[in-house]
Coordinates of C-alpha atoms in Angstrom, one line a residue:
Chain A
X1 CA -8.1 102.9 -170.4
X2 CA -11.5 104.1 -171.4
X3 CA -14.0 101.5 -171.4
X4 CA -16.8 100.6 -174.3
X5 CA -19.5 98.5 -173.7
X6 CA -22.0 97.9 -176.1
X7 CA -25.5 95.9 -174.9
X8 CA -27.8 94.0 -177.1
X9 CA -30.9 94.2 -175.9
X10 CA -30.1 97.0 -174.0
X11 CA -33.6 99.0 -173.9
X12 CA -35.5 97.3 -171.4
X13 CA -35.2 94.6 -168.3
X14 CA -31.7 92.8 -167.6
X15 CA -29.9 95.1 -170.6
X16 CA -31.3 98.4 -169.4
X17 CA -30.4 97.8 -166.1
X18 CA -26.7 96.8 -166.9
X19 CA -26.3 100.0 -169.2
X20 CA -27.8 102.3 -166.4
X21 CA -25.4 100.6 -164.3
X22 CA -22.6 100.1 -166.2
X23 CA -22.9 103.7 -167.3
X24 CA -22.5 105.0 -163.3
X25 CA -19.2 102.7 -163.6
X26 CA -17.6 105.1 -166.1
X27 CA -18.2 102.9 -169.7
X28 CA -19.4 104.4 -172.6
X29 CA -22.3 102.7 -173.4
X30 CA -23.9 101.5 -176.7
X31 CA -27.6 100.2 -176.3
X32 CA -28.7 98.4 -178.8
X33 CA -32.8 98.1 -179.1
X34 CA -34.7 96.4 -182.2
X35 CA -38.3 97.8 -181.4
X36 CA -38.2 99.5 -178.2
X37 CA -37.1 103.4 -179.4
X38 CA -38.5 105.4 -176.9
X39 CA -37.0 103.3 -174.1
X40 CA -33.4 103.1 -175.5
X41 CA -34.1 106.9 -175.6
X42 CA -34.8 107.1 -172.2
X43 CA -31.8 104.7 -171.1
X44 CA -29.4 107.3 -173.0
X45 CA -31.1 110.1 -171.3
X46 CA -30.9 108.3 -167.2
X47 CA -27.3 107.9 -168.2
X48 CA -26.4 111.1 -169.6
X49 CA -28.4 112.6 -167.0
X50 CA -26.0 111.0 -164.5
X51 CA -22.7 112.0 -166.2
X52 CA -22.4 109.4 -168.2
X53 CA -22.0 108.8 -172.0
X54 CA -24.1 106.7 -174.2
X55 CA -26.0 106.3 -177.7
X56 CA -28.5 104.3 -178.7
X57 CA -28.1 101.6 -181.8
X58 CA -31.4 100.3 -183.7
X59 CA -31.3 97.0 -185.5
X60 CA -32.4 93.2 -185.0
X61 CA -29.9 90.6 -184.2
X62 CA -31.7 88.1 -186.0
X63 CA -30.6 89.8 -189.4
X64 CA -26.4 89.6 -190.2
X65 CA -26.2 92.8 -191.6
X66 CA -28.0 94.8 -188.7
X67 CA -25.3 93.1 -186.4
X68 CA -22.4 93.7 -189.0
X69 CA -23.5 98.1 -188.8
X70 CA -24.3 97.8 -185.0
X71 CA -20.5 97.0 -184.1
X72 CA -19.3 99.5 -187.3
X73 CA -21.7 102.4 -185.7
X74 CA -20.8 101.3 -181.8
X75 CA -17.3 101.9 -183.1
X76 CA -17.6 104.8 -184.8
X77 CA -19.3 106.9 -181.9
X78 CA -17.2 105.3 -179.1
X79 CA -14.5 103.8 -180.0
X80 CA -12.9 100.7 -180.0
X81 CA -15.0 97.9 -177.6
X82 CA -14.0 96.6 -174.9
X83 CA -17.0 94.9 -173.5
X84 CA -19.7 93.3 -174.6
X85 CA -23.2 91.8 -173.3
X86 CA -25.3 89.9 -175.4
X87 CA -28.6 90.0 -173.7
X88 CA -30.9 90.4 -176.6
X89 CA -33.4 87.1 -176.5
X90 CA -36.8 86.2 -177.0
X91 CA -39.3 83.9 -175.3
X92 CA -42.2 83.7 -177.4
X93 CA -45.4 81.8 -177.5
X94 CA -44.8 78.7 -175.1
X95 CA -46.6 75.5 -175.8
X96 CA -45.9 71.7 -175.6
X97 CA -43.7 70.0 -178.9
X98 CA -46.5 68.6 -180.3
X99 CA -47.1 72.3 -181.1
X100 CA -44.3 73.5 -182.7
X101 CA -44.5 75.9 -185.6
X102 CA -41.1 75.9 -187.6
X103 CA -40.9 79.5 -188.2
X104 CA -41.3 80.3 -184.3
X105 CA -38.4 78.1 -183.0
X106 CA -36.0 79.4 -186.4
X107 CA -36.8 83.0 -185.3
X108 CA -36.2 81.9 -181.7
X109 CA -32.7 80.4 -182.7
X110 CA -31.8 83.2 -185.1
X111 CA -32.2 85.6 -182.6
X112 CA -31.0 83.6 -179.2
X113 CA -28.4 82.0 -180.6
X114 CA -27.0 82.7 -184.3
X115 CA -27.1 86.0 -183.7
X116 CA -25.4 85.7 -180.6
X117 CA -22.8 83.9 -181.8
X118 CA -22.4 86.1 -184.4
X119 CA -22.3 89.3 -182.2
X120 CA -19.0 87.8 -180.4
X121 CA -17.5 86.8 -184.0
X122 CA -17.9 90.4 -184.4
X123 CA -16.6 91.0 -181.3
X124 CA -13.7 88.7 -181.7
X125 CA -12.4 90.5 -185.0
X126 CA -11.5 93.6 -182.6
X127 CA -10.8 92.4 -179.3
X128 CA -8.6 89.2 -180.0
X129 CA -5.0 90.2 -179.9
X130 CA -5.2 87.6 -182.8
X131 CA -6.4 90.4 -185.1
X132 CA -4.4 93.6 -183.8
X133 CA -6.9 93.5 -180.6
X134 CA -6.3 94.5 -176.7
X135 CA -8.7 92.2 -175.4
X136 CA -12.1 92.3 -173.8
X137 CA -15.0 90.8 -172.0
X138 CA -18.0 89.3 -173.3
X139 CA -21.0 88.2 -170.9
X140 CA -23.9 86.0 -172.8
X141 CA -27.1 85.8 -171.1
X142 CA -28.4 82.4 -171.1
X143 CA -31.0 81.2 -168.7
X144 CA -31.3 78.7 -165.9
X145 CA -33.6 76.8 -168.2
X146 CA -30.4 75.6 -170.0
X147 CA -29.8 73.5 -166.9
X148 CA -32.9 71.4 -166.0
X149 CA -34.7 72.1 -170.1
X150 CA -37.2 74.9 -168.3
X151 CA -40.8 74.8 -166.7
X152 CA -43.2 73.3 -168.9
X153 CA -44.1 74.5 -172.2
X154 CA -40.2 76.3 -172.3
X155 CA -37.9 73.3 -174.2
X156 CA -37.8 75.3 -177.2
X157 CA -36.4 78.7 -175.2
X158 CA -34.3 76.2 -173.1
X159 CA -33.0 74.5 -176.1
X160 CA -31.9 78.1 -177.1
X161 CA -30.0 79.0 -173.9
X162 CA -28.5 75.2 -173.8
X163 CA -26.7 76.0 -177.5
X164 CA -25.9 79.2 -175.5
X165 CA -24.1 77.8 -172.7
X166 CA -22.2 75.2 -174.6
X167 CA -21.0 77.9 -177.4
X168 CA -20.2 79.6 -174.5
X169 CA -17.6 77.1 -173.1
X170 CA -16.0 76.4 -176.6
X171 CA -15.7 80.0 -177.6
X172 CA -13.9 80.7 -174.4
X173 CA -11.8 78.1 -175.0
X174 CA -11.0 79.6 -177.9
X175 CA -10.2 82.9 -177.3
X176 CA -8.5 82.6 -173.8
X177 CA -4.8 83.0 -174.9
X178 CA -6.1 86.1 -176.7
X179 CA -7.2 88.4 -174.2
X180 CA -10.6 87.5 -174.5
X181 CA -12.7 86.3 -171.6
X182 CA -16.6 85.1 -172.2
X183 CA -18.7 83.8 -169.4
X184 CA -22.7 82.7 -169.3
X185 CA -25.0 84.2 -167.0
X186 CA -27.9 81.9 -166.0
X187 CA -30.7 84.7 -164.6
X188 CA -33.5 82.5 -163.2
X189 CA -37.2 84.6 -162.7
X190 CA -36.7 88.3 -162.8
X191 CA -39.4 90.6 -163.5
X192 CA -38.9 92.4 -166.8
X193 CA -40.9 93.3 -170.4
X194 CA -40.0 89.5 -171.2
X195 CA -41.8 87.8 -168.2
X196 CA -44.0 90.9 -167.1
X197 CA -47.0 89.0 -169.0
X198 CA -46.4 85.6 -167.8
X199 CA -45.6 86.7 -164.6
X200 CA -48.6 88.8 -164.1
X201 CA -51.0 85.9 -164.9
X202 CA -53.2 85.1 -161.3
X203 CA -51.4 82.8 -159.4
X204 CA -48.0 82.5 -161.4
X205 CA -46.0 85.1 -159.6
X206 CA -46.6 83.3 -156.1
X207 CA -46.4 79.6 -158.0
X208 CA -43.3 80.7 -159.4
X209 CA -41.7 82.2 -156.1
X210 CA -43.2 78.9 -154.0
X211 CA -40.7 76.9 -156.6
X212 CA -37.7 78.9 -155.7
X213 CA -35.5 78.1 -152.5
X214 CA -35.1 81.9 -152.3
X215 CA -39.2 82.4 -152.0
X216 CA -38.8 85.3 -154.2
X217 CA -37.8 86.3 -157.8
X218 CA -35.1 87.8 -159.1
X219 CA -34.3 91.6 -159.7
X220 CA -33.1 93.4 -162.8
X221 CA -30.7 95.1 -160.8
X222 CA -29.3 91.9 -159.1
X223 CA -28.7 90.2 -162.5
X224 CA -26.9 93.2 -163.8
X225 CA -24.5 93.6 -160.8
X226 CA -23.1 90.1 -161.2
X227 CA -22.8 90.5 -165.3
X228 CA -20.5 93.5 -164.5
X229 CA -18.5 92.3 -161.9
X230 CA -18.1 89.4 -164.6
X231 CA -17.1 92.0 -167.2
X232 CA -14.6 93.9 -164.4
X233 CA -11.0 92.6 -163.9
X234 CA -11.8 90.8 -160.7
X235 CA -13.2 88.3 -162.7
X236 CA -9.8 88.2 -164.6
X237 CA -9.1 84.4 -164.0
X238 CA -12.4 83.5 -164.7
X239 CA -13.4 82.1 -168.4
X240 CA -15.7 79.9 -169.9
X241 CA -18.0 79.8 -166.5
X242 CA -21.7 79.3 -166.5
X243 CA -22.7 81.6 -163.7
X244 CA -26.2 80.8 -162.0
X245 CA -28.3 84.0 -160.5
X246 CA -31.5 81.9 -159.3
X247 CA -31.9 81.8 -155.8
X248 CA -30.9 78.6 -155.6
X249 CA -32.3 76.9 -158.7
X250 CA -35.5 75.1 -157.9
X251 CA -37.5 73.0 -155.5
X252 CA -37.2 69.8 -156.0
Chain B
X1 CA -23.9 96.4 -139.9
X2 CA -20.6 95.5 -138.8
X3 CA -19.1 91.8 -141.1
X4 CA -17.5 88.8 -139.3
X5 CA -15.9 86.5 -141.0
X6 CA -14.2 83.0 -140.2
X7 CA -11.9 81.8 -142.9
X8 CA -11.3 78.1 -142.1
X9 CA -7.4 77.1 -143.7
X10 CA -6.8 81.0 -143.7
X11 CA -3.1 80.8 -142.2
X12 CA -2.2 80.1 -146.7
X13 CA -2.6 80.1 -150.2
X14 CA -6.5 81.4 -150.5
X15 CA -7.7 81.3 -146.9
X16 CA -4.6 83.7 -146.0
X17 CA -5.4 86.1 -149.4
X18 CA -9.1 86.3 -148.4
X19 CA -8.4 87.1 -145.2
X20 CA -6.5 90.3 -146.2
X21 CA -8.4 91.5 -149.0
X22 CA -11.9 90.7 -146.7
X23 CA -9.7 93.0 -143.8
X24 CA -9.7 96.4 -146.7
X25 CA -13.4 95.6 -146.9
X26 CA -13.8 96.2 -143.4
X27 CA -14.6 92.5 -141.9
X28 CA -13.6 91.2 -138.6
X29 CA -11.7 88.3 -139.5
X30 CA -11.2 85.3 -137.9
X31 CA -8.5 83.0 -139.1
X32 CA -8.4 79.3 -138.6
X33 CA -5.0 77.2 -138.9
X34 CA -4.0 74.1 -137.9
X35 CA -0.4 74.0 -138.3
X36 CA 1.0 77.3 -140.0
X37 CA 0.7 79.0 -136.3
X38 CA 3.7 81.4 -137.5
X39 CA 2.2 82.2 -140.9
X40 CA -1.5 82.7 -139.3
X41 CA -0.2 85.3 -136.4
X42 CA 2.0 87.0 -139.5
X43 CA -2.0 87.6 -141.6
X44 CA -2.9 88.8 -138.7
X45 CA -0.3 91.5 -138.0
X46 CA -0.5 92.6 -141.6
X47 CA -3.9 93.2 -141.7
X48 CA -3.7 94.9 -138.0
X49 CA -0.5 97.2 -139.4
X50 CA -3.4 98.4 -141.7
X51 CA -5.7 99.1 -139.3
X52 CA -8.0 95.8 -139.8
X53 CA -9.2 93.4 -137.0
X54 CA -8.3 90.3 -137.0
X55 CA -7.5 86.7 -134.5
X56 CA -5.9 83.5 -135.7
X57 CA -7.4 80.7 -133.7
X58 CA -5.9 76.6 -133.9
X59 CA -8.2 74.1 -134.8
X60 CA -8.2 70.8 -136.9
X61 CA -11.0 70.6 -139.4
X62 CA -10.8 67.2 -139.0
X63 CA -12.1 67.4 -135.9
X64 CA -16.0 67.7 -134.5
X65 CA -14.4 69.3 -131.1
X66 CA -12.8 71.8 -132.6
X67 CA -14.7 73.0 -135.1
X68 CA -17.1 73.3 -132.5
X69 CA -14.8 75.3 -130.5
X70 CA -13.6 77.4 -133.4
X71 CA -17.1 79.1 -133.7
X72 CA -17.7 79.9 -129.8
X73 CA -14.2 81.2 -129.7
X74 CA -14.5 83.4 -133.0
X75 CA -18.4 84.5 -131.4
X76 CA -16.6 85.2 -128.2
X77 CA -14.4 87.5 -129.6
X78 CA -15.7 89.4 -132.6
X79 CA -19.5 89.0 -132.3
X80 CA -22.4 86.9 -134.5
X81 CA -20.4 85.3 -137.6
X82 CA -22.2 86.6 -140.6
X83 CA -19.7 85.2 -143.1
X84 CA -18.2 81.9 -143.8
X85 CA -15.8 80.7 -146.3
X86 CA -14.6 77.0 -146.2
X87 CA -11.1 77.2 -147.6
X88 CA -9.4 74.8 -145.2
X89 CA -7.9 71.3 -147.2
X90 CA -6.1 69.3 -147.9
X91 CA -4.8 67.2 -151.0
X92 CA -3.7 64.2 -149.5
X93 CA -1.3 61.6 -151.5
X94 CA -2.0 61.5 -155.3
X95 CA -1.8 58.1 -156.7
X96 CA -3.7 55.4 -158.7
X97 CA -6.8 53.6 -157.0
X98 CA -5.2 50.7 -156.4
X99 CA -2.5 52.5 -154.6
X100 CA -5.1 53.9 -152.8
X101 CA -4.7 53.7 -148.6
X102 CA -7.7 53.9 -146.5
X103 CA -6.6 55.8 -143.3
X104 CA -5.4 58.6 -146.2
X105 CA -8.7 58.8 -147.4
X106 CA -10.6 58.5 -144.5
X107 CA -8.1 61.7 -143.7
X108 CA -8.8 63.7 -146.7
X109 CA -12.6 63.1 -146.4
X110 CA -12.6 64.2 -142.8
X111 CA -11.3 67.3 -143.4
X112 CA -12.6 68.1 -146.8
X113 CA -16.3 66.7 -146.9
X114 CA -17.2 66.0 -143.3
X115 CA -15.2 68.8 -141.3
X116 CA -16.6 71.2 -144.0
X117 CA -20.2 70.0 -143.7
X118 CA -19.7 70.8 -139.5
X119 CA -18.5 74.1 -140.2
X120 CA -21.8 75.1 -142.2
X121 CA -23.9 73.2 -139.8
X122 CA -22.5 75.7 -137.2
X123 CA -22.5 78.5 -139.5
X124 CA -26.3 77.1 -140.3
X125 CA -27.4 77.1 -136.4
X126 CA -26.4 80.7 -136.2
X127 CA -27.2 82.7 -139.2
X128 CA -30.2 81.0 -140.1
X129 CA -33.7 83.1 -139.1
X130 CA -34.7 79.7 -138.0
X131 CA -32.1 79.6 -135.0
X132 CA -33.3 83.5 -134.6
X133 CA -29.8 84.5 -136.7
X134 CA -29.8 87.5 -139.0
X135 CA -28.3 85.8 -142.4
X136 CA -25.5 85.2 -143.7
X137 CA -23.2 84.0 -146.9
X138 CA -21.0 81.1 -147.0
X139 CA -18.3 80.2 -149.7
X140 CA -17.3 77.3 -149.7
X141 CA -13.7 76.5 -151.8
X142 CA -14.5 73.3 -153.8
X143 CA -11.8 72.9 -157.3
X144 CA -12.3 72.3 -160.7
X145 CA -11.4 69.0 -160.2
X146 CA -15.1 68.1 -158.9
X147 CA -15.7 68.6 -162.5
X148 CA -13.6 66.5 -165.1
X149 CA -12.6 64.4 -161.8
X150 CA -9.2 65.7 -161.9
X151 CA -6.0 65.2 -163.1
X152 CA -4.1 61.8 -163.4
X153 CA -3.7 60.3 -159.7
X154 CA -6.5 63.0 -158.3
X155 CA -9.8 61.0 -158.0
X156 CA -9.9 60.7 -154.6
X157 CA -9.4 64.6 -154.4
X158 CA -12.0 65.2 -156.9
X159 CA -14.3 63.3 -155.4
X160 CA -13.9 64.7 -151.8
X161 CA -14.6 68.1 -154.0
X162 CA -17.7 66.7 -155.7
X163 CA -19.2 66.0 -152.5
X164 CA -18.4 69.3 -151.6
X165 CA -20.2 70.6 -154.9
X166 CA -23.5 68.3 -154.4
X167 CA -23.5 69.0 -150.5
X168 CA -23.9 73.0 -151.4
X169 CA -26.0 72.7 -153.9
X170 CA -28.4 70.9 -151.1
X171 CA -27.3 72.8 -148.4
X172 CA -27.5 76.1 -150.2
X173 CA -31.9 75.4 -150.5
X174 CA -32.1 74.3 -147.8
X175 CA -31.2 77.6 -146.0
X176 CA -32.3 80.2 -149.1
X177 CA -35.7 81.1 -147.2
X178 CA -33.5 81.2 -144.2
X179 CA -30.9 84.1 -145.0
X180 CA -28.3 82.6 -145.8
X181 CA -26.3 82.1 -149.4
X182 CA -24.2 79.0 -149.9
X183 CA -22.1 78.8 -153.0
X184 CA -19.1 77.1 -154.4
X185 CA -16.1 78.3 -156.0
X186 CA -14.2 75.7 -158.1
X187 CA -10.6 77.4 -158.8
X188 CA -8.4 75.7 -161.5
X189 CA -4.6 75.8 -161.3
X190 CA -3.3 78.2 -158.9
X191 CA 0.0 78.7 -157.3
X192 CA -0.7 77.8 -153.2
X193 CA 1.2 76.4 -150.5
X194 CA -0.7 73.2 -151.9
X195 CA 0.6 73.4 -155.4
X196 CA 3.6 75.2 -155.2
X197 CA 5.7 71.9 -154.9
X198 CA 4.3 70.4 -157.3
X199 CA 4.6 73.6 -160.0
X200 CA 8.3 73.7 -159.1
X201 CA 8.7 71.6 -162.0
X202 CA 9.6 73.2 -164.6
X203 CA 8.7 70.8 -167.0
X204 CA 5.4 70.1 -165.3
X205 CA 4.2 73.8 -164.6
X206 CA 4.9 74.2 -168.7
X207 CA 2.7 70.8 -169.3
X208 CA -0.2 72.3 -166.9
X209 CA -0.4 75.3 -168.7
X210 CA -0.8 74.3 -172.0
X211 CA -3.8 72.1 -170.6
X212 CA -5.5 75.5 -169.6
X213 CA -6.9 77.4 -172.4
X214 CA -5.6 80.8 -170.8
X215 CA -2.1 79.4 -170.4
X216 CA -1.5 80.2 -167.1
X217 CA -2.5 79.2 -163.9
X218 CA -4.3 81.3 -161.7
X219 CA -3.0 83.6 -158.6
X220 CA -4.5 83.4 -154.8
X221 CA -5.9 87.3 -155.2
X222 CA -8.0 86.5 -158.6
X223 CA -9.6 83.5 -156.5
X224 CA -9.8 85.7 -153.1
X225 CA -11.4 88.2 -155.7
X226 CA -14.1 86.0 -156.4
X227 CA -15.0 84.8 -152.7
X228 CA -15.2 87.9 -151.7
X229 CA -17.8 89.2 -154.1
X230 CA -19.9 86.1 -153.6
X231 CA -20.1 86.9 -149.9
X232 CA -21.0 90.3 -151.0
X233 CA -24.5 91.9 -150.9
X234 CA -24.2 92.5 -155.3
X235 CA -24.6 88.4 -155.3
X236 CA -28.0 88.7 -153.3
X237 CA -29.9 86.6 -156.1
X238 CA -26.7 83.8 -156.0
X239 CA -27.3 81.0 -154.1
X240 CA -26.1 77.5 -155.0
X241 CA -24.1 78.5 -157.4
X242 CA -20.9 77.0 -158.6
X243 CA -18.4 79.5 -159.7
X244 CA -15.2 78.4 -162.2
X245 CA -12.8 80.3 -162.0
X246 CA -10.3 78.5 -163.7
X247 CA -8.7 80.4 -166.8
X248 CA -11.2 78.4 -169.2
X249 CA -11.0 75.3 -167.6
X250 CA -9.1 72.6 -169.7
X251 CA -7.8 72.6 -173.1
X252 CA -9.7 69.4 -174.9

């Protein structure tokens, strides 16, 4: 059975790594990209390169109807999916509550998490054998800030990747009996375009690492193996898990 | 580098599946029992009729002495451990609290909290870069039970797995600078030598897997599966984790 796998947030860090990978596996690959054009291009073009087969899908999953076409064009190029990995998210300006601009945290929620969710009702509507589907796998991306609320100046992004992790659990739930299995990965620090700025402020890196039981950060490369292997059929009794990649969490 | 790995409780039911999956990914296997001497020496001949290596060596995970004895024996013959999994345990008698008889749960603690605890403080004295060891990854088989605290006349089983849960968690950074990766996999419902008696029952089996949202329960290769690709190298950012693999968990 051929296997289609379509990647939000799929031009750059954790989402380009799983396509390049997941391309090498033998799925045809739709990367989805809201901004980054020339990367996505470049993703297409590693894979391609390598044998592979993959396109490249504009649109922002913070709007409804650039979701609704994604899945339509994904479809249309590749054929039915099998696979999904929502890993498009945001992390933008951090600051304490006291803060808080409303339109930050309801762009911050309409990307990390409504549009999420509304990528897997998507999903749902052609993998559940509910609606004439053969099943799939779906793979969120949360964060290990849902578990401990995040370092400081984070509880907004945290609060995202909490309502992550528990739709997570309920939509598994829901789907189980259908062929469907959905799992959370919680990536702790990895170097990407998301946490290249933060990261690269003097001192954070090494403050950062010093926090980790693992004295290091994550990779890109690391994160993306274990979202596949969660994707693959070896993961076939496993549903509705919150997986943590983190080198151990944190200091405490 | 050549992979050794001792499989405490690998004579059945998970240990005995790990052990033969690990053997086609080219690990030296050492095989603990305590009782099943028959069924341990039958492991090992399969996985030596396929060309794998492989001992079976007595011991009582209950017991400081021979857990001891277990690792200089397995060292002796196959070389520096590098891999652990902790499946040995034991269930002990179900039944309310105040049914509840101390010499069984001293019994059930010994073996699954205390005896498991010794086996990574062996593991921990000779993989860590501390003790001058190379690394290494342990698994260690906790249940789903650690979670919800089990099902009716399980507490003292799901608490003897929730120590096991908290205990990796600690253990696990403790020993991340050190080389070695420490997680927990938590399996739901799966048909063992532990559970097979029990799922006999028609009427029960039917009850249990309505309670789990995939509606069935799970099989000893789907949970081998997933030890085996947390003592892997693609897990190299996982440590601490705990793993569910447990067909969605439980229907609420």
């Amino acid at each position: 059975m051929s296997k289609t796998l379509l990647i939000t947030g799929g031009a750059s860090g954790i989402g380009a790594e799983t396509a390049r990978r997941a391309g090498a596996r033998g799925y045809h690959v739709a990367i989805n990209y809201r901004s980054r054009d020339a990367q996505a291009k470049a993703v297409v073009a590693d894979i391609e390169a390598a044998g592979g087969r993959a396109i490249a899908l504009p649109g922002d999953m913070a709007q409804e109807a650039d979701i609704v076409r994604l899945f339509e064009e994904a479809e249309r190029a590749l054929g039915p999916l099998t696979h999904l990995v929502n890993s498009a998210g945001i992390d933008p300006s951090r600051g304490r509550i006291d803060e808080y601009e409303r339109e930050v945290i309801a762009n911050l929620f309409a990307v990390n998490v409504i549009g999420l969710m509304l990528c897997c009702r998507e999903a749902t509507r052609r993998m559940s054998s509910r609606h004439g589907g053969k099943g799939g796998a779906i793979v969120n991306v949360s964060s290990m800030a849902a578990t401990l609320g995040g370092r400081r100046g984070a509880s907004a992004y945290a609060a995202t990747k909490g309502a992550v992790d528990a739709f997570t659990k309920g939509f598994a739930r829901e789907v189980a009996a259908e062929g469907i299995r959905v799992n959370a990965i919680r990536p702790g620090p990895v170097m990407t375009e998301m946490t290249e700025e933060r990261l690269s402020e003097p001192g954070v890196l090494a403050a950062v690492a010093a926090s980790l039981p693992i004295k290091r950060i994550g990779e890109a490369h690391e994160i993306a193996d274990a979202i596949l292997w969660l994707l693959s059929d070896e993961a076939s009794f496993i549903t509705g898990a919150m997986l943590d990649a983190s080198g151990g969490g944190y200091i405490i | 580098m050549s992979k050794t790995l001792l499989i405490t409780g690998g004579a059945s039911g998970i240990g005995a599946e790990t052990a033969r999956q690990a053997a086609t990914r080219g690990y030296a296997i050492a095989l603990n029992y305590r009782t099943r001497d028959t069924q341990a020496k039958k492991v090992v001949a399969d996985i030596e009729a396929k060309g794998g290596k492989a001992i079976a060596l007595p011991g009582d995970m209950a017991r400081e002495a021979d857990i001891v004895r277990l690792f200089e024996e397995t060292e002796k013959a196959l070389g520096p451990i590098t891999h652990l999994v902790n499946s040995a345990g034991t269930n002990g008698r179900r039944g309310r609290v105040d049914e509840y008889d101390a010499e069984v749960l001293a019994n059930l603690f010994a073996t699954n909290v205390t005896g498991l605890m010794l086996c990574c403080r062996e593991a921990a004295k000779r993989m860590s870069t501390k003790h001058g060891g190379k690394g290494g990854s342990i698994v260690n088989v906790s249940s789903m039970a650690a979670t919800l605290g089990g099902r009716l006349g399980s507490s003292a089983y799901a608490a003897s797995k929730g120590a096991v849960d908290a205990f990796t968690k600690g253990f696990a950074r403790e020993v991340a600078a050190e080389g070695i990766r420490v997680n927990s996999l938590r399996p739901g419902m799966v048909l063992t030598e532990m559970t097979e008696g029990r799922l006999r029952d028609q009427a029960f089996r039917a009850g249990i897997e309505a309670s789990i949202p995939m509606h069935r329960v799970g099989t000893s290769a789907e949970i081998a599966q997933a030890v085996l690709w947390l003592l892997s190298g693609e897990s190299s950012f996982i440590t601490g984790a705990m793993l569910d693999a447990s067909g969605g968990g439980y229907m609420i």
